[in-house]
């Protein structure tokens, strides 16, 4: 019998979440066994993924692709965990799994609950936590969005916003592997240096130092942009619309700049440009493309092992720091993919 520490959502949140919107507390005392006849399996959570989409689940909004969290109950997200006990013949004690799990020390899971569960084959060359980033939802979002929405061609000019984050850093490296010219934006000098010196971007700039984003994009893309991978929305998307080439492609991946997801006074002013320039703008979810996940794993694992790509993680230690780690995404505190280590492997 153990007391199960959990991260609880206190109340619904409309704006940018704060640490005080969550609390870490001891939940119910649980047995470390899976109930017989339940078809469930019990896991010990090792790593948890902090992702911007989780903010949407903190709202009292039921019209999205994910149901909202329930105030007073523990939140959930993608994680890596080890099976402790099982009443499901497909999962055995010692198996390492990745998928949606609770933000807690131990979770009871059922494979029929649409948790995007998969077993992980251990590989000494790949850290387990990378299955939440490079080889997880973030990496797959980059891979599917760039290849399926952006349709890159050699020589294309590519712009990536939030380029040092979990998704953007891989988009830029995939673009370089396609023979593209790649520019990224980020929010600090440290991140700009990272993009140019470690992640291989051709150029990068600190958007906080640019009084005129349109002028900044014209400086780096004097002939225009073929592909914009948008992780932020807002004024950066507006500026990109002024700088797209004819038949440019914009992948709408995230809107992290918005103060509120329910109502925003900030509209898009330059959308008219999409008509004469025949720009394609498309929002997408990684779950739309799960049929290419095996191809993604094979290709990106290969790129990593061959040294063709690198991946940057920002690791927080302990479940107690999980609320701060999640909230930090929305002020740019993280450098790379934000992960929380709950327990040693």
CSV table of C-alpha atoms in Angstrom, one decimal:
chain,number,residue,atom,x,y,z
A,1,UNK,CA,0.0,0.0,0.0
A,2,UNK,CA,1.3,3.5,-0.9
A,3,UNK,CA,0.1,7.0,-0.8
A,4,UNK,CA,-0.1,8.3,-4.4
A,5,UNK,CA,1.2,11.8,-4.9
A,6,UNK,CA,-0.8,13.7,-7.6
A,7,UNK,CA,-1.0,17.0,-9.4
A,8,UNK,CA,-4.6,18.4,-9.0
A,9,UNK,CA,-6.3,21.1,-11.0
A,10,UNK,CA,-8.0,23.4,-8.5
A,11,UNK,CA,-10.4,25.3,-10.8
A,12,UNK,CA,-11.0,25.9,-14.5
A,13,UNK,CA,-8.6,28.4,-16.1
A,14,UNK,CA,-9.3,30.7,-19.0
A,15,UNK,CA,-6.1,32.7,-19.4
A,16,UNK,CA,-2.5,31.6,-19.1
A,17,UNK,CA,-2.3,29.0,-16.2
A,18,UNK,CA,-0.5,29.8,-13.0
A,19,UNK,CA,1.2,27.5,-10.5
A,20,UNK,CA,-1.5,28.3,-8.0
A,21,UNK,CA,-4.1,26.9,-10.4
A,22,UNK,CA,-2.7,23.4,-9.5
A,23,UNK,CA,-1.6,21.7,-6.3
A,24,UNK,CA,0.6,18.7,-5.5
A,25,UNK,CA,-0.9,16.6,-2.8
A,26,UNK,CA,-1.2,13.0,-1.6
A,27,UNK,CA,-4.1,11.2,-3.1
A,28,UNK,CA,-5.7,8.0,-2.0
A,29,UNK,CA,-3.7,5.1,-0.6
A,30,UNK,CA,-3.6,2.5,-3.3
A,31,UNK,CA,-2.5,-1.2,-3.6
A,32,UNK,CA,0.3,-1.8,-6.1
A,33,UNK,CA,-1.8,-4.4,-7.9
A,34,UNK,CA,-4.1,-4.3,-10.9
A,35,UNK,CA,-7.7,-5.4,-9.9
A,36,UNK,CA,-8.5,-8.9,-11.2
A,37,UNK,CA,-11.0,-8.9,-14.0
A,38,UNK,CA,-10.4,-5.2,-14.8
A,39,UNK,CA,-8.3,-5.6,-17.9
A,40,UNK,CA,-6.2,-2.7,-16.4
A,41,UNK,CA,-2.5,-2.5,-15.7
A,42,UNK,CA,-0.7,-0.5,-13.0
A,43,UNK,CA,2.3,1.7,-14.0
A,44,UNK,CA,4.9,3.7,-12.1
A,45,UNK,CA,5.3,6.9,-13.9
A,46,UNK,CA,8.9,7.8,-14.8
A,47,UNK,CA,8.7,10.9,-17.0
A,48,UNK,CA,5.9,13.4,-17.8
A,49,UNK,CA,5.6,15.6,-20.8
A,50,UNK,CA,4.7,19.3,-20.5
A,51,UNK,CA,2.8,20.4,-23.6
A,52,UNK,CA,1.0,23.7,-24.6
A,53,UNK,CA,-2.2,21.8,-25.6
A,54,UNK,CA,-2.7,21.0,-21.9
A,55,UNK,CA,-3.7,24.6,-21.3
A,56,UNK,CA,-6.8,24.0,-23.5
A,57,UNK,CA,-7.9,21.1,-21.2
A,58,UNK,CA,-7.9,23.5,-18.2
A,59,UNK,CA,-10.8,25.4,-19.7
A,60,UNK,CA,-14.5,24.7,-19.1
A,61,UNK,CA,-14.9,23.9,-22.8
A,62,UNK,CA,-16.3,20.7,-24.2
A,63,UNK,CA,-16.1,21.3,-28.0
A,64,UNK,CA,-12.4,20.4,-28.5
A,65,UNK,CA,-10.6,17.2,-29.6
A,66,UNK,CA,-9.8,16.5,-25.9
A,67,UNK,CA,-12.2,16.6,-23.0
A,68,UNK,CA,-11.4,19.1,-20.3
A,69,UNK,CA,-9.7,18.2,-17.0
A,70,UNK,CA,-12.0,18.0,-14.0
A,71,UNK,CA,-11.4,20.5,-11.2
A,72,UNK,CA,-10.4,18.7,-8.0
A,73,UNK,CA,-9.0,15.7,-9.9
A,74,UNK,CA,-5.5,14.9,-11.1
A,75,UNK,CA,-4.6,16.1,-14.6
A,76,UNK,CA,-3.0,13.9,-17.3
A,77,UNK,CA,-0.7,14.0,-20.3
A,78,UNK,CA,1.8,12.0,-22.2
A,79,UNK,CA,4.3,10.1,-20.1
A,80,UNK,CA,6.7,7.2,-20.0
A,81,UNK,CA,6.0,4.6,-17.4
A,82,UNK,CA,7.0,1.1,-16.2
A,83,UNK,CA,4.3,-1.6,-15.7
A,84,UNK,CA,4.2,-2.8,-12.1
A,85,UNK,CA,1.3,-5.2,-12.3
A,86,UNK,CA,-1.2,-6.2,-15.0
A,87,UNK,CA,-4.6,-7.8,-15.7
A,88,UNK,CA,-4.0,-7.3,-19.4
A,89,UNK,CA,-2.2,-10.1,-21.2
A,90,UNK,CA,-0.6,-7.6,-23.6
A,91,UNK,CA,1.2,-5.8,-20.8
A,92,UNK,CA,3.6,-7.5,-18.4
A,93,UNK,CA,5.4,-6.3,-15.3
A,94,UNK,CA,8.7,-4.6,-16.4
A,95,UNK,CA,7.3,-3.4,-19.8
A,96,UNK,CA,8.0,0.2,-20.6
A,97,UNK,CA,5.1,2.1,-22.1
A,98,UNK,CA,4.5,5.6,-23.6
A,99,UNK,CA,1.1,7.2,-23.8
A,100,UNK,CA,-1.4,9.3,-21.8
A,101,UNK,CA,-1.0,8.8,-18.1
A,102,UNK,CA,-1.9,10.6,-14.9
A,103,UNK,CA,0.2,13.3,-13.4
A,104,UNK,CA,0.9,11.2,-10.4
A,105,UNK,CA,3.3,8.6,-9.1
A,106,UNK,CA,1.2,5.6,-10.0
A,107,UNK,CA,-1.6,5.2,-12.6
A,108,UNK,CA,-4.1,2.5,-13.4
A,109,UNK,CA,-4.5,2.4,-17.2
A,110,UNK,CA,-6.7,0.5,-19.6
A,111,UNK,CA,-5.7,0.1,-23.2
A,112,UNK,CA,-9.2,0.6,-24.5
A,113,UNK,CA,-9.3,4.2,-23.3
A,114,UNK,CA,-7.8,5.8,-26.4
A,115,UNK,CA,-4.5,6.7,-24.6
A,116,UNK,CA,-2.2,6.3,-27.6
A,117,UNK,CA,-0.3,3.6,-25.7
A,118,UNK,CA,2.7,1.9,-27.2
A,119,UNK,CA,5.5,-0.3,-25.8
A,120,UNK,CA,9.0,1.1,-25.9
A,121,UNK,CA,11.8,-1.1,-27.0
A,122,UNK,CA,14.8,-0.1,-24.9
A,123,UNK,CA,17.8,1.3,-26.9
A,124,UNK,CA,21.0,2.3,-25.1
A,125,UNK,CA,21.6,5.0,-27.6
A,126,UNK,CA,18.3,6.8,-27.0
A,127,UNK,CA,17.3,8.2,-23.6
A,128,UNK,CA,13.8,7.0,-22.4
A,129,UNK,CA,12.6,10.6,-22.0
A,130,UNK,CA,13.1,11.2,-25.7
A,131,UNK,CA,10.0,9.1,-26.3
A,132,UNK,CA,8.1,12.2,-25.1
A,133,UNK,CA,10.0,14.6,-27.3
A,134,UNK,CA,12.1,13.6,-30.3
A,135,UNK,CA,10.3,10.2,-30.7
A,136,UNK,CA,7.0,11.3,-29.0
A,137,UNK,CA,4.1,13.5,-29.6
A,138,UNK,CA,6.2,16.7,-30.1
A,139,UNK,CA,8.6,15.0,-32.6
A,140,UNK,CA,5.7,13.4,-34.5
A,141,UNK,CA,3.9,16.8,-34.6
A,142,UNK,CA,7.0,18.3,-36.3
A,143,UNK,CA,7.4,15.4,-38.7
A,144,UNK,CA,3.7,15.1,-39.7
A,145,UNK,CA,3.2,18.8,-39.9
A,146,UNK,CA,6.3,19.6,-41.9
A,147,UNK,CA,6.0,16.6,-44.3
A,148,UNK,CA,2.3,16.4,-44.8
A,149,UNK,CA,1.2,20.0,-44.5
A,150,UNK,CA,4.2,22.0,-45.6
A,151,UNK,CA,5.2,19.6,-48.5
A,152,UNK,CA,8.8,20.8,-48.5
A,153,UNK,CA,11.0,21.0,-51.6
A,154,UNK,CA,14.7,21.4,-51.9
A,155,UNK,CA,15.6,25.1,-51.9
A,156,UNK,CA,12.5,26.3,-50.1
A,157,UNK,CA,12.8,29.2,-47.7
A,158,UNK,CA,11.4,28.1,-44.3
A,159,UNK,CA,10.5,30.1,-41.2
A,160,UNK,CA,9.8,28.5,-37.8
A,161,UNK,CA,8.5,30.4,-34.8
A,162,UNK,CA,9.2,29.2,-31.2
A,163,UNK,CA,12.0,27.4,-33.0
A,164,UNK,CA,13.9,26.2,-29.9
A,165,UNK,CA,10.9,24.5,-28.4
A,166,UNK,CA,9.9,20.8,-28.5
A,167,UNK,CA,8.4,21.0,-32.0
A,168,UNK,CA,10.3,23.8,-33.6
A,169,UNK,CA,13.8,22.5,-33.1
A,170,UNK,CA,13.0,19.4,-35.1
A,171,UNK,CA,11.1,21.2,-37.8
A,172,UNK,CA,14.1,23.3,-38.5
A,173,UNK,CA,16.5,20.3,-38.6
A,174,UNK,CA,14.1,18.3,-40.9
A,175,UNK,CA,14.0,21.4,-43.2
A,176,UNK,CA,17.8,21.5,-43.4
A,177,UNK,CA,17.8,17.7,-44.2
A,178,UNK,CA,15.5,18.6,-47.1
A,179,UNK,CA,18.0,21.2,-48.4
A,180,UNK,CA,16.0,24.3,-47.3
A,181,UNK,CA,17.1,27.7,-46.1
A,182,UNK,CA,15.8,27.9,-42.5
A,183,UNK,CA,15.3,30.8,-40.2
A,184,UNK,CA,13.9,30.5,-36.6
A,185,UNK,CA,12.6,33.0,-34.1
A,186,UNK,CA,13.0,32.6,-30.3
A,187,UNK,CA,12.7,34.8,-27.2
A,188,UNK,CA,16.3,35.1,-25.9
A,189,UNK,CA,19.9,35.5,-27.0
A,190,UNK,CA,20.7,32.1,-25.5
A,191,UNK,CA,18.0,30.4,-27.6
A,192,UNK,CA,19.1,32.3,-30.8
A,193,UNK,CA,22.6,31.1,-30.2
A,194,UNK,CA,21.3,27.5,-29.7
A,195,UNK,CA,19.4,27.6,-33.0
A,196,UNK,CA,22.4,28.8,-35.0
A,197,UNK,CA,25.3,27.0,-33.3
A,198,UNK,CA,23.7,23.6,-32.2
A,199,UNK,CA,20.6,23.1,-34.2
A,200,UNK,CA,22.0,24.1,-37.6
A,201,UNK,CA,19.5,26.9,-38.5
A,202,UNK,CA,20.9,29.3,-41.2
A,203,UNK,CA,19.7,32.3,-39.3
A,204,UNK,CA,17.7,33.1,-36.1
A,205,UNK,CA,16.5,36.3,-34.4
A,206,UNK,CA,15.1,37.3,-31.0
A,207,UNK,CA,11.5,38.5,-31.7
A,208,UNK,CA,11.5,40.5,-28.5
A,209,UNK,CA,14.2,42.8,-29.9
A,210,UNK,CA,12.3,43.5,-33.1
A,211,UNK,CA,10.1,46.6,-33.1
A,212,UNK,CA,8.7,45.6,-36.6
A,213,UNK,CA,8.3,41.9,-37.3
A,214,UNK,CA,7.4,42.5,-40.9
A,215,UNK,CA,10.7,44.3,-41.4
A,216,UNK,CA,12.6,41.5,-39.6
A,217,UNK,CA,11.1,38.9,-41.9
A,218,UNK,CA,11.9,41.0,-45.0
A,219,UNK,CA,15.5,41.2,-43.7
A,220,UNK,CA,15.9,37.4,-43.5
A,221,UNK,CA,13.6,36.6,-46.5
A,222,UNK,CA,14.1,39.4,-49.1
A,223,UNK,CA,12.5,37.1,-51.7
A,224,UNK,CA,9.7,35.8,-49.5
A,225,UNK,CA,8.8,32.7,-47.5
A,226,UNK,CA,7.8,29.3,-49.0
A,227,UNK,CA,6.9,27.6,-45.7
A,228,UNK,CA,5.9,29.0,-42.3
A,229,UNK,CA,5.6,26.6,-39.4
A,230,UNK,CA,3.6,28.5,-37.0
A,231,UNK,CA,3.8,27.7,-33.3
A,232,UNK,CA,2.7,31.1,-31.9
A,233,UNK,CA,-0.1,32.7,-33.9
A,234,UNK,CA,-0.8,36.4,-33.2
A,235,UNK,CA,1.5,39.2,-34.6
A,236,UNK,CA,4.0,36.7,-35.9
A,237,UNK,CA,1.4,35.0,-38.1
A,238,UNK,CA,0.2,38.4,-39.2
A,239,UNK,CA,3.8,39.4,-40.3
A,240,UNK,CA,4.4,36.1,-42.0
A,241,UNK,CA,1.2,36.6,-44.1
A,242,UNK,CA,2.8,39.8,-45.5
A,243,UNK,CA,6.0,37.9,-46.6
A,244,UNK,CA,4.7,34.6,-48.1
A,245,UNK,CA,5.6,33.7,-51.7
A,246,UNK,CA,2.9,32.7,-54.2
A,247,UNK,CA,1.6,29.2,-53.2
A,248,UNK,CA,3.3,29.4,-49.8
A,249,UNK,CA,2.3,26.9,-47.1
A,250,UNK,CA,1.5,27.7,-43.5
A,251,UNK,CA,1.2,24.9,-41.0
A,252,UNK,CA,-0.9,26.1,-38.0
A,253,UNK,CA,0.5,24.1,-35.1
A,254,UNK,CA,0.1,26.3,-32.0
A,255,UNK,CA,-1.1,29.7,-30.8
A,256,UNK,CA,1.0,30.0,-27.6
A,257,UNK,CA,1.1,33.8,-27.9
A,258,UNK,CA,-2.6,34.2,-27.2
A,259,UNK,CA,-3.5,35.4,-23.7
A,260,UNK,CA,-6.9,33.7,-23.8
A,261,UNK,CA,-8.1,30.7,-25.9
A,262,UNK,CA,-11.8,31.6,-25.4
A,263,UNK,CA,-11.9,35.2,-26.5
A,264,UNK,CA,-9.1,37.3,-28.0
A,265,UNK,CA,-9.2,40.9,-29.0
A,266,UNK,CA,-6.3,40.3,-31.3
A,267,UNK,CA,-7.4,39.3,-34.8
A,268,UNK,CA,-5.5,38.5,-37.9
A,269,UNK,CA,-5.3,41.7,-40.1
A,270,UNK,CA,-3.4,40.4,-43.1
A,271,UNK,CA,-5.4,37.4,-44.1
A,272,UNK,CA,-6.3,39.0,-47.4
A,273,UNK,CA,-2.8,38.2,-48.7
A,274,UNK,CA,-3.8,34.5,-48.8
A,275,UNK,CA,-6.0,35.2,-51.8
A,276,UNK,CA,-3.7,36.8,-54.4
A,277,UNK,CA,-0.8,34.7,-53.2
A,278,UNK,CA,-2.8,31.5,-53.1
A,279,UNK,CA,-1.4,30.7,-49.7
A,280,UNK,CA,-2.4,27.4,-48.1
A,281,UNK,CA,-3.1,27.7,-44.3
A,282,UNK,CA,-4.0,24.5,-42.5
A,283,UNK,CA,-4.4,23.5,-38.9
A,284,UNK,CA,-3.6,19.9,-37.9
A,285,UNK,CA,-3.4,17.4,-35.1
A,286,UNK,CA,-0.6,14.8,-34.9
A,287,UNK,CA,-3.3,12.2,-34.2
A,288,UNK,CA,-4.6,12.7,-37.8
A,289,UNK,CA,-1.5,11.0,-39.1
A,290,UNK,CA,-0.9,8.1,-36.8
A,291,UNK,CA,-0.8,5.8,-39.9
A,292,UNK,CA,2.7,7.2,-40.6
A,293,UNK,CA,4.0,6.9,-37.0
A,294,UNK,CA,6.0,3.8,-37.8
A,295,UNK,CA,7.7,5.6,-40.7
A,296,UNK,CA,8.4,8.6,-38.4
A,297,UNK,CA,10.0,6.4,-35.7
A,298,UNK,CA,12.2,4.6,-38.2
A,299,UNK,CA,13.4,7.8,-40.0
A,300,UNK,CA,13.9,10.0,-37.0
A,301,UNK,CA,15.7,7.3,-35.0
A,302,UNK,CA,18.0,6.8,-37.9
A,303,UNK,CA,18.7,10.6,-38.2
A,304,UNK,CA,19.5,10.7,-34.5
A,305,UNK,CA,21.8,7.7,-34.5
A,306,UNK,CA,23.6,8.9,-37.6
A,307,UNK,CA,24.2,12.3,-35.9
A,308,UNK,CA,22.1,14.1,-38.5
A,309,UNK,CA,19.9,15.7,-35.8
A,310,UNK,CA,20.2,16.6,-32.2
A,311,UNK,CA,17.6,17.2,-29.5
A,312,UNK,CA,17.5,19.6,-26.6
A,313,UNK,CA,15.6,18.7,-23.4
A,314,UNK,CA,14.8,20.8,-20.3
A,315,UNK,CA,14.4,18.4,-17.4
A,316,UNK,CA,12.7,19.2,-14.1
A,317,UNK,CA,13.3,16.9,-11.2
A,318,UNK,CA,10.3,15.7,-9.1
A,319,UNK,CA,6.5,15.7,-9.4
A,320,UNK,CA,6.5,18.8,-7.0
A,321,UNK,CA,8.1,20.9,-9.8
A,322,UNK,CA,5.6,19.7,-12.5
A,323,UNK,CA,3.2,22.7,-12.1
A,324,UNK,CA,6.0,25.2,-12.5
A,325,UNK,CA,7.4,23.3,-15.5
A,326,UNK,CA,4.1,23.4,-17.3
A,327,UNK,CA,3.4,27.1,-16.5
A,328,UNK,CA,6.9,28.0,-17.7
A,329,UNK,CA,6.1,27.0,-21.3
A,330,UNK,CA,3.9,30.1,-21.6
A,331,UNK,CA,6.6,32.5,-20.6
A,332,UNK,CA,9.4,30.8,-22.5
A,333,UNK,CA,11.3,29.6,-19.5
A,334,UNK,CA,12.1,26.2,-21.0
A,335,UNK,CA,14.9,25.7,-23.4
A,336,UNK,CA,14.0,22.7,-25.6
A,337,UNK,CA,11.5,20.0,-24.7
A,338,UNK,CA,10.1,20.4,-21.2
A,339,UNK,CA,10.0,17.1,-19.3
A,340,UNK,CA,9.5,16.2,-15.6
A,341,UNK,CA,11.3,13.2,-14.1
A,342,UNK,CA,9.0,11.6,-11.6
A,343,UNK,CA,11.1,8.6,-10.7
A,344,UNK,CA,14.4,7.1,-11.6
A,345,UNK,CA,14.3,4.5,-14.3
